[in-house]
PDB file of C-alpha atoms and ligand atoms in Angstrom:
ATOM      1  CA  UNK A   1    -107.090  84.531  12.338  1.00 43.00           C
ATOM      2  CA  UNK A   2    -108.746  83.522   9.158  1.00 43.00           C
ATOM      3  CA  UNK A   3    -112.312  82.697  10.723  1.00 48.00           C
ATOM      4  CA  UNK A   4    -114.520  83.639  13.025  1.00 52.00           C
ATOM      5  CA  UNK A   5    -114.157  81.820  16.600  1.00 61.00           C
ATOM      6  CA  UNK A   6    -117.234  82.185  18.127  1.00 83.00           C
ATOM      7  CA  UNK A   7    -116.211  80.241  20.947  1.00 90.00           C
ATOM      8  CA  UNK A   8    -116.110  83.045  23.444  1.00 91.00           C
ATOM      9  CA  UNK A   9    -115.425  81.058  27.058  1.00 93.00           C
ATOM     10  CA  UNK A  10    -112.012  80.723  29.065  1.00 92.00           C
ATOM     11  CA  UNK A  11    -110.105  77.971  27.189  1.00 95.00           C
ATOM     12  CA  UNK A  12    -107.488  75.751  29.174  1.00 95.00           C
ATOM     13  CA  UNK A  13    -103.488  76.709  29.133  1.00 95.00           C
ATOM     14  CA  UNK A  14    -101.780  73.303  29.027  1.00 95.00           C
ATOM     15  CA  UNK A  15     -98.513  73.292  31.065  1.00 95.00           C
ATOM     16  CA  UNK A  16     -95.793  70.980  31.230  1.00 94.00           C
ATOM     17  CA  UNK A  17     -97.539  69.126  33.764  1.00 95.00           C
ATOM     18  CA  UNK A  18    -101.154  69.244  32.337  1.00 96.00           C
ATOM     19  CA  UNK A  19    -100.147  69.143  28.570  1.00 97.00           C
ATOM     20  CA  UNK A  20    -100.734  65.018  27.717  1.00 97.00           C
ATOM     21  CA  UNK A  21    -103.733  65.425  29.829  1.00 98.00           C
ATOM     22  CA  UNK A  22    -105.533  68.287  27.561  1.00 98.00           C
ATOM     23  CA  UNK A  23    -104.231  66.002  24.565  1.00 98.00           C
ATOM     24  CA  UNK A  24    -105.816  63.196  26.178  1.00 98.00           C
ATOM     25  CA  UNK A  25    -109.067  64.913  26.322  1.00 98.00           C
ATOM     26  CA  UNK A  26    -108.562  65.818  22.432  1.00 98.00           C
ATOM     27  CA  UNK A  27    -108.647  62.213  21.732  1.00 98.00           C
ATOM     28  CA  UNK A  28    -111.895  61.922  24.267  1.00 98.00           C
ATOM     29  CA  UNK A  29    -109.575  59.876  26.688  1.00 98.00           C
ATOM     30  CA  UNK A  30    -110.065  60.407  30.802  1.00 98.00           C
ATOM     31  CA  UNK A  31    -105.931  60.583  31.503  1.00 98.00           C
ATOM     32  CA  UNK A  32    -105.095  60.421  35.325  1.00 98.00           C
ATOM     33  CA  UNK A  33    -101.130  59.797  37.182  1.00 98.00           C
ATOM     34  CA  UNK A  34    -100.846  56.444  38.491  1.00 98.00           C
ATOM     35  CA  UNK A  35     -97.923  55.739  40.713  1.00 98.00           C
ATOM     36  CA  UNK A  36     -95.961  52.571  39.789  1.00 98.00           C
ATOM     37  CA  UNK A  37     -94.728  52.321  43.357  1.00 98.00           C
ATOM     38  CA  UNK A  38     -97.860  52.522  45.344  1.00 98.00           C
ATOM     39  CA  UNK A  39    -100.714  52.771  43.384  1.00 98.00           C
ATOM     40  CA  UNK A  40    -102.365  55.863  43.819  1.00 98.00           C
ATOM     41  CA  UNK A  41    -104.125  57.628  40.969  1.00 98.00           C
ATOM     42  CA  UNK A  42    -104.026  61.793  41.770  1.00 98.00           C
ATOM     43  CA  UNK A  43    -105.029  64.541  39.535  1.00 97.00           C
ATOM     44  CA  UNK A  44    -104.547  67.476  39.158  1.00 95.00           C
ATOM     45  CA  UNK A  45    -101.164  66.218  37.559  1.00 96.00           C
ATOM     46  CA  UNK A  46     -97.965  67.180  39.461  1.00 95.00           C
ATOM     47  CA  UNK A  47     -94.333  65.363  38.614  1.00 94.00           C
ATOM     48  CA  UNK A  48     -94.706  63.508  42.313  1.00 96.00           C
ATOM     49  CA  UNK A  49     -96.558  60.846  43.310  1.00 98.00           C
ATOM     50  CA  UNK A  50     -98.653  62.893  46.376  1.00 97.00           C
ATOM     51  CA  UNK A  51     -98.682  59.502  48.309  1.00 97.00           C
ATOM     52  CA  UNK A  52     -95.426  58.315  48.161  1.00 98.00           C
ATOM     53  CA  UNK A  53     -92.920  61.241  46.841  1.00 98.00           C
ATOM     54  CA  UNK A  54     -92.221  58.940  43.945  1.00 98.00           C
ATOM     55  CA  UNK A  55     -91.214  60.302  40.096  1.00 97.00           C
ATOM     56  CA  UNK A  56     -92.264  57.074  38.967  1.00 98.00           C
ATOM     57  CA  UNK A  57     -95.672  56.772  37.171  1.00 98.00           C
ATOM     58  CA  UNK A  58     -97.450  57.313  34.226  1.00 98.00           C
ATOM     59  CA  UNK A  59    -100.726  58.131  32.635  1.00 98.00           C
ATOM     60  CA  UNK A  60    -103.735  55.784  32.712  1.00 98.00           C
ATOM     61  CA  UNK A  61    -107.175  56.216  30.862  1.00 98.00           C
ATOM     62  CA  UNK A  62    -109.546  56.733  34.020  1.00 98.00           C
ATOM     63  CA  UNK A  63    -113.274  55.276  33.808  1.00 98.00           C
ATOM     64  CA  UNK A  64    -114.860  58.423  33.387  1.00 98.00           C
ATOM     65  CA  UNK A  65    -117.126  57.477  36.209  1.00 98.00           C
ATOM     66  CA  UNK A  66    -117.289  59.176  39.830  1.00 98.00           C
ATOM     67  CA  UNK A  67    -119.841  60.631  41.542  1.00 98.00           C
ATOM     68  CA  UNK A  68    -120.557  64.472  42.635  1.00 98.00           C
ATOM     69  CA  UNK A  69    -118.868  65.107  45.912  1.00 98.00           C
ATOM     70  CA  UNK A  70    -119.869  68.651  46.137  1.00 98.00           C
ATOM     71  CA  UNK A  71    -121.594  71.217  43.951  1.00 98.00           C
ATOM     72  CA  UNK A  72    -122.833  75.068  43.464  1.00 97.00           C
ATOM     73  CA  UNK A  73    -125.056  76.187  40.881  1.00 97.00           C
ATOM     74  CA  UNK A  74    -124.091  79.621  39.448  1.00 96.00           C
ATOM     75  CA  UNK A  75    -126.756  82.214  38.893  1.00 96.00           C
ATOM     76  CA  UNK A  76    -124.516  85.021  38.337  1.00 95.00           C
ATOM     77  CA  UNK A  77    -122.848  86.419  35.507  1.00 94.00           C
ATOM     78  CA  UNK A  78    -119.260  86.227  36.269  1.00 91.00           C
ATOM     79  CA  UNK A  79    -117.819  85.880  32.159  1.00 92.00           C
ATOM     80  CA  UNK A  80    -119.889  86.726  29.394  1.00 92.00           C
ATOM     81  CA  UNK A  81    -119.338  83.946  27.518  1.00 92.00           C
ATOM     82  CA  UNK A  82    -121.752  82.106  30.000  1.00 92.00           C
ATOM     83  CA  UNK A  83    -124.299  84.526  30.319  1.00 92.00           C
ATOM     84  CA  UNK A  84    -126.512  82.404  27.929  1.00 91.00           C
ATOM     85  CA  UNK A  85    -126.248  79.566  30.429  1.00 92.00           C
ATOM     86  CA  UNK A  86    -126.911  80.396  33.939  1.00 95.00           C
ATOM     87  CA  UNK A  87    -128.090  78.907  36.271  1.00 96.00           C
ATOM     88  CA  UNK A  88    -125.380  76.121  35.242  1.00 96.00           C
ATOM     89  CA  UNK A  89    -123.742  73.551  37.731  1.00 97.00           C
ATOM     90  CA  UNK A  90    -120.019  73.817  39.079  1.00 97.00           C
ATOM     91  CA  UNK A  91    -119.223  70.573  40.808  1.00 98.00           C
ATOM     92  CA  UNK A  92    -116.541  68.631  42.017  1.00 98.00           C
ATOM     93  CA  UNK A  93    -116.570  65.234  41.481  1.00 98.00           C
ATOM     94  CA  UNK A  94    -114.715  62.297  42.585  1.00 98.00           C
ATOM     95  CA  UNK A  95    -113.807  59.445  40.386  1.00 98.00           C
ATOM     96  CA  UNK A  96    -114.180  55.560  40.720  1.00 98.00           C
ATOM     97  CA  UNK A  97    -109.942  55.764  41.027  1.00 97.00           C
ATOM     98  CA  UNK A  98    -110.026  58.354  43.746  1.00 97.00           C
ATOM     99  CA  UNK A  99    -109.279  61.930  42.429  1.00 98.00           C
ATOM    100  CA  UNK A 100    -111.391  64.852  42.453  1.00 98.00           C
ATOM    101  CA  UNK A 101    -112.019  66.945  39.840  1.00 98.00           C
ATOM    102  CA  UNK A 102    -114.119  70.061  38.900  1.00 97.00           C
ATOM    103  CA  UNK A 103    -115.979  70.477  36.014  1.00 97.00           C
ATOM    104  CA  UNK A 104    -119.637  70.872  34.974  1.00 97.00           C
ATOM    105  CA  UNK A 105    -122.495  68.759  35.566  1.00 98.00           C
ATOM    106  CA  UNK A 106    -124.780  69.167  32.625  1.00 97.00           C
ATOM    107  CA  UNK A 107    -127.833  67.767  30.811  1.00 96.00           C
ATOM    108  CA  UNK A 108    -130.121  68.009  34.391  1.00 96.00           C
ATOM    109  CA  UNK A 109    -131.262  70.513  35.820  1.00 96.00           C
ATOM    110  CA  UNK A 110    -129.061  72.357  38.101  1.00 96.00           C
ATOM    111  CA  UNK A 111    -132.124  72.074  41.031  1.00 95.00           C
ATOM    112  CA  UNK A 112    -131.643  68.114  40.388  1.00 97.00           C
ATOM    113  CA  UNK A 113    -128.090  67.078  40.844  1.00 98.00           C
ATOM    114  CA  UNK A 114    -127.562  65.775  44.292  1.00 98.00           C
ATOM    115  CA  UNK A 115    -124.220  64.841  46.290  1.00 98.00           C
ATOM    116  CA  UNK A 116    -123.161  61.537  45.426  1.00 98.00           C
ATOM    117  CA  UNK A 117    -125.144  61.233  42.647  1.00 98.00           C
ATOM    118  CA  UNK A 118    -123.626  59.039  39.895  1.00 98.00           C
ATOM    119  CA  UNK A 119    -122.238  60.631  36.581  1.00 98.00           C
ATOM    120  CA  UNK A 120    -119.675  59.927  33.759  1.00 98.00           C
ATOM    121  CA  UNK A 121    -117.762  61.439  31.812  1.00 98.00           C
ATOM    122  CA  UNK A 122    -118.070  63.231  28.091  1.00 98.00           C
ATOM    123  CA  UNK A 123    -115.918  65.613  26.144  1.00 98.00           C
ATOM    124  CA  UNK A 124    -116.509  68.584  24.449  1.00 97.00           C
ATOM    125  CA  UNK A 125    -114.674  69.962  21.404  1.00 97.00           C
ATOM    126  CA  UNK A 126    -115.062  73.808  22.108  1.00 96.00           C
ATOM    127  CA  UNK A 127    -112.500  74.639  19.314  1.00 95.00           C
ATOM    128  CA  UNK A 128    -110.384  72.610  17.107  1.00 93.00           C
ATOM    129  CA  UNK A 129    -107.421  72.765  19.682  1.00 93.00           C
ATOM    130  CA  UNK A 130    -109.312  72.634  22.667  1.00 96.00           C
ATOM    131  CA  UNK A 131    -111.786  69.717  24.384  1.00 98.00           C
ATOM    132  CA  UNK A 132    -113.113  70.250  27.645  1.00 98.00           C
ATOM    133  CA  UNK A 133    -114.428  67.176  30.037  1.00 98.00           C
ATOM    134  CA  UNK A 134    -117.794  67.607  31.637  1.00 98.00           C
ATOM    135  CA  UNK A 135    -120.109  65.004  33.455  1.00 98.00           C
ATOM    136  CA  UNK A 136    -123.948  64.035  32.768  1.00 98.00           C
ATOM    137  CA  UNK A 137    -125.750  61.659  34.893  1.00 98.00           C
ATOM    138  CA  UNK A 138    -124.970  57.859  34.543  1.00 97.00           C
TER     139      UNK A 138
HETATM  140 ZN1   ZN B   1     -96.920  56.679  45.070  1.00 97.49          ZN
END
């Protein structure tokens, strides 16, 4: 390693499955699975259609809007690498297209985000090979 990473936080492991979606968020893009037989959009990815069984799909750029569907806020130290940032929010939230996803809500206070409120999403470039999506309010 020729310089310091001071980036210090679990950092996603792209798998076969999950690999065009990390890229995705490199270029700041939303990627979800859309079936071409029925429609649905899932996430996380997975080489079937959940829906309909089918191999038949492909990657679509996804709004970026959803809204929370559920949500803790974490007081605890459980990494080091956030122990600057408790309390923080851990929420799942649902997109306009239908899939859930967890992530962090930031940019309110944890004591102010609220189930179904709106949010979008943003990227953040953690390292130069790694971007991670997070939601603020809409
Ligand atoms: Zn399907």
């Amino acid at each position: 390693m020729t310089e310091a990473n001071t980036y210090n936080k679990p950092l996603p492991v792209p798998s076969p499955e999950t690999e065009a979606f990390w890229e995705g968020c490199k270029r700041h893009e939303l990627l979800i699975p859309r079936c071409d037989k029925c429609g649905s959009h899932w996430f996380p990815p997975s080489i079937l259609c959940p829906e309909c069984l089918s191999t038949e799909w492909q990657w679509v750029k996804a709004s970026g809007k959803g809204k929370v569907f559920a949500f803790g806020v974490y007081h605890r130290v459980y990494h080091q690498g956030f122990k600057e940032e408790v309390p923080y929010t851990v929420a799942v939230v649902e997109l306009e297209e239908g899939p859930r996803m967890v992530s962090n809500v930031t940019g309110i206070p944890p004591t102010d985000v609220k189930v179904d409120m709106p949010v979008e999403v943003y990227f953040d470039d953690v390292t130069p090979e790694a971007t991670l999506y997070k939601f603020k309010p809409a």
